[in-house]
Amino acid sequence: MMLCLIRSPEGQIIGAQRIWVEEDGTKPFAHLAPEVKELVERSNKRGLVHKKKAQVPSWLRERGGAVRLYPATGSSLGNGEGIETMLGVRLLVAARQMGRKIPVWAGVDAGGLEVMEIPGNVTDMMTFGDADAATSGIRKSGFGRGEEASRVFRERMRNRGGSRIFLPAKVDTDWLDVWNAYRQREAKIDERYAKIFPTSREAKQAASTPAPAAAEALAATEMPAVEQPATPPPQARPAQAMRPAG
């Protein structure tokens, strides 16, 4: 279980959110068979099983609080809805932009994002919204709930320069999905090039083993073929997947 503190704009603790996870970090019941998952979901609705997340009272949203995953001590800040989503954003930006690590805050849900208060020292605001279906909005705006909340926040910040909004290119995904897709893609590439670009541990092990015969050495250093899809899926190319909302 993860326990995340929700702080008011003044920095006081005003609540907390519990996120239920398995020991290996995966979502609860992720490894169960589909028919067992269905049974768990039915039990969940009847209150027999802990939900993944504790519900956030409306009074917490009204106070403009946020889960401050990393302190906003500089001029930049990334914000969004879910805690896991914003952790994925931080990892994704660091992987794609040469180790750049931006502070990130989470509003817990779309309503929390809309009313989130930002410190005065922040001038570069980046809002990473969820790409929800267009029918999920609550204001008949034609936007999905995630984009709708991002736009409400940007409008509130208009007198401070607004906020740049980024949405995943694929509907019904968030930035944690994008990060997971990126990580899986990179893992496959690492496997294919492991012999040519070994890790430091693998290099030490290779140095301590006898040298292979000439023919074997040639085979081991040949560049493996890497299949390059003509049009990689959007979630596999997160930099291109970012599309500013108009």
PDB file of C-alpha atoms in Angstrom, residues 43-126:
ATOM      1  CA  SER A  43     -17.541  -8.197  -4.452  1.00  0.00           C
ATOM      2  CA  ASN A  44     -15.903  -4.762  -4.659  1.00  0.00           C
ATOM      3  CA  LYS A  45     -19.218  -3.126  -5.512  1.00  0.00           C
ATOM      4  CA  ARG A  46     -20.772  -4.772  -2.477  1.00  0.00           C
ATOM      5  CA  GLY A  47     -17.999  -3.444  -0.240  1.00  0.00           C
ATOM      6  CA  LEU A  48     -16.459  -6.855   0.443  1.00  0.00           C
ATOM      7  CA  VAL A  49     -13.015  -6.076  -0.985  1.00  0.00           C
ATOM      8  CA  HIS A  50     -10.788  -3.011  -0.551  1.00  0.00           C
ATOM      9  CA  LYS A  51     -10.870  -0.748  -3.561  1.00  0.00           C
ATOM     10  CA  LYS A  52      -7.637   0.278  -5.231  1.00  0.00           C
ATOM     11  CA  LYS A  53      -7.983   3.842  -4.028  1.00  0.00           C
ATOM     12  CA  ALA A  54      -9.787   5.422  -1.138  1.00  0.00           C
ATOM     13  CA  GLN A  55     -12.410   7.954  -2.218  1.00  0.00           C
ATOM     14  CA  VAL A  56     -11.399  11.591  -1.868  1.00  0.00           C
ATOM     15  CA  PRO A  57     -13.991  13.765  -0.078  1.00  0.00           C
ATOM     16  CA  SER A  58     -15.217  16.798  -2.012  1.00  0.00           C
ATOM     17  CA  TRP A  59     -14.128  19.172   0.759  1.00  0.00           C
ATOM     18  CA  LEU A  60     -10.515  18.224   0.093  1.00  0.00           C
ATOM     19  CA  ARG A  61     -10.845  19.221  -3.552  1.00  0.00           C
ATOM     20  CA  GLU A  62     -12.383  22.558  -2.621  1.00  0.00           C
ATOM     21  CA  ARG A  63      -9.299  23.515  -0.612  1.00  0.00           C
ATOM     22  CA  GLY A  64      -7.007  23.399  -3.643  1.00  0.00           C
ATOM     23  CA  GLY A  65      -4.705  20.774  -2.173  1.00  0.00           C
ATOM     24  CA  ALA A  66      -2.386  18.397  -3.992  1.00  0.00           C
ATOM     25  CA  VAL A  67      -0.065  15.460  -3.467  1.00  0.00           C
ATOM     26  CA  ARG A  68       3.338  17.133  -3.743  1.00  0.00           C
ATOM     27  CA  LEU A  69       5.397  14.248  -5.066  1.00  0.00           C
ATOM     28  CA  TYR A  70       8.452  16.479  -5.531  1.00  0.00           C
ATOM     29  CA  PRO A  71       8.914  20.018  -4.145  1.00  0.00           C
ATOM     30  CA  ALA A  72       8.357  22.881  -6.583  1.00  0.00           C
ATOM     31  CA  THR A  73      11.397  24.927  -5.630  1.00  0.00           C
ATOM     32  CA  GLY A  74      12.150  26.214  -9.144  1.00  0.00           C
ATOM     33  CA  SER A  75      10.134  27.850 -11.905  1.00  0.00           C
ATOM     34  CA  SER A  76       8.837  24.635 -13.547  1.00  0.00           C
ATOM     35  CA  LEU A  77       6.106  22.264 -12.391  1.00  0.00           C
ATOM     36  CA  GLY A  78       4.185  19.424 -13.991  1.00  0.00           C
ATOM     37  CA  ASN A  79       0.723  18.601 -12.689  1.00  0.00           C
ATOM     38  CA  GLY A  80      -2.072  16.185 -13.467  1.00  0.00           C
ATOM     39  CA  GLU A  81      -4.611  13.868 -11.903  1.00  0.00           C
ATOM     40  CA  GLY A  82      -3.303  10.546 -10.627  1.00  0.00           C
ATOM     41  CA  ILE A  83      -0.292   9.914  -8.424  1.00  0.00           C
ATOM     42  CA  GLU A  84       0.975   6.978 -10.501  1.00  0.00           C
ATOM     43  CA  THR A  85       0.404   8.991 -13.676  1.00  0.00           C
ATOM     44  CA  MET A  86       2.556  11.866 -12.481  1.00  0.00           C
ATOM     45  CA  LEU A  87       5.333   9.535 -11.352  1.00  0.00           C
ATOM     46  CA  GLY A  88       5.247   8.119 -14.893  1.00  0.00           C
ATOM     47  CA  VAL A  89       5.521  11.656 -16.297  1.00  0.00           C
ATOM     48  CA  ARG A  90       8.644  12.359 -14.249  1.00  0.00           C
ATOM     49  CA  LEU A  91      10.309   9.131 -15.393  1.00  0.00           C
ATOM     50  CA  LEU A  92       9.275   9.699 -19.005  1.00  0.00           C
ATOM     51  CA  VAL A  93      10.614  13.265 -19.147  1.00  0.00           C
ATOM     52  CA  ALA A  94      13.890  12.148 -17.543  1.00  0.00           C
ATOM     53  CA  ALA A  95      14.259   9.308 -20.082  1.00  0.00           C
ATOM     54  CA  ARG A  96      13.444  11.444 -23.127  1.00  0.00           C
ATOM     55  CA  GLN A  97      15.150  14.727 -22.169  1.00  0.00           C
ATOM     56  CA  MET A  98      18.645  13.700 -21.072  1.00  0.00           C
ATOM     57  CA  GLY A  99      17.885  13.177 -17.395  1.00  0.00           C
ATOM     58  CA  ARG A 100      15.812  16.315 -16.851  1.00  0.00           C
ATOM     59  CA  LYS A 101      13.785  15.832 -13.676  1.00  0.00           C
ATOM     60  CA  ILE A 102      10.770  18.065 -13.255  1.00  0.00           C
ATOM     61  CA  PRO A 103       8.830  18.328  -9.987  1.00  0.00           C
ATOM     62  CA  VAL A 104       5.336  16.885 -10.282  1.00  0.00           C
ATOM     63  CA  TRP A 105       2.144  17.286  -8.271  1.00  0.00           C
ATOM     64  CA  ALA A 106      -1.045  15.227  -8.431  1.00  0.00           C
ATOM     65  CA  GLY A 107      -4.568  16.473  -7.836  1.00  0.00           C
ATOM     66  CA  VAL A 108      -5.731  12.897  -7.083  1.00  0.00           C
ATOM     67  CA  ASP A 109      -8.580  13.165  -9.599  1.00  0.00           C
ATOM     68  CA  ALA A 110      -9.953  15.498 -12.283  1.00  0.00           C
ATOM     69  CA  GLY A 111     -11.802  17.647  -9.741  1.00  0.00           C
ATOM     70  CA  GLY A 112      -8.631  18.062  -7.713  1.00  0.00           C
ATOM     71  CA  LEU A 113      -6.686  19.127 -10.799  1.00  0.00           C
ATOM     72  CA  GLU A 114      -9.229  21.837 -11.581  1.00  0.00           C
ATOM     73  CA  VAL A 115      -8.855  23.568  -8.203  1.00  0.00           C
ATOM     74  CA  MET A 116      -5.142  22.911  -7.566  1.00  0.00           C
ATOM     75  CA  GLU A 117      -3.261  25.934  -6.240  1.00  0.00           C
ATOM     76  CA  ILE A 118       0.281  26.541  -7.527  1.00  0.00           C
ATOM     77  CA  PRO A 119       3.111  28.384  -5.696  1.00  0.00           C
ATOM     78  CA  GLY A 120       3.917  31.890  -6.883  1.00  0.00           C
ATOM     79  CA  ASN A 121       7.478  30.977  -7.880  1.00  0.00           C
ATOM     80  CA  VAL A 122       6.222  28.643 -10.629  1.00  0.00           C
ATOM     81  CA  THR A 123       6.050  30.334 -14.032  1.00  0.00           C
ATOM     82  CA  ASP A 124       6.410  27.326 -16.359  1.00  0.00           C
ATOM     83  CA  MET A 125       3.354  25.113 -15.831  1.00  0.00           C
ATOM     84  CA  MET A 126       2.862  21.859 -17.742  1.00  0.00           C
TER      85      MET A 126
END
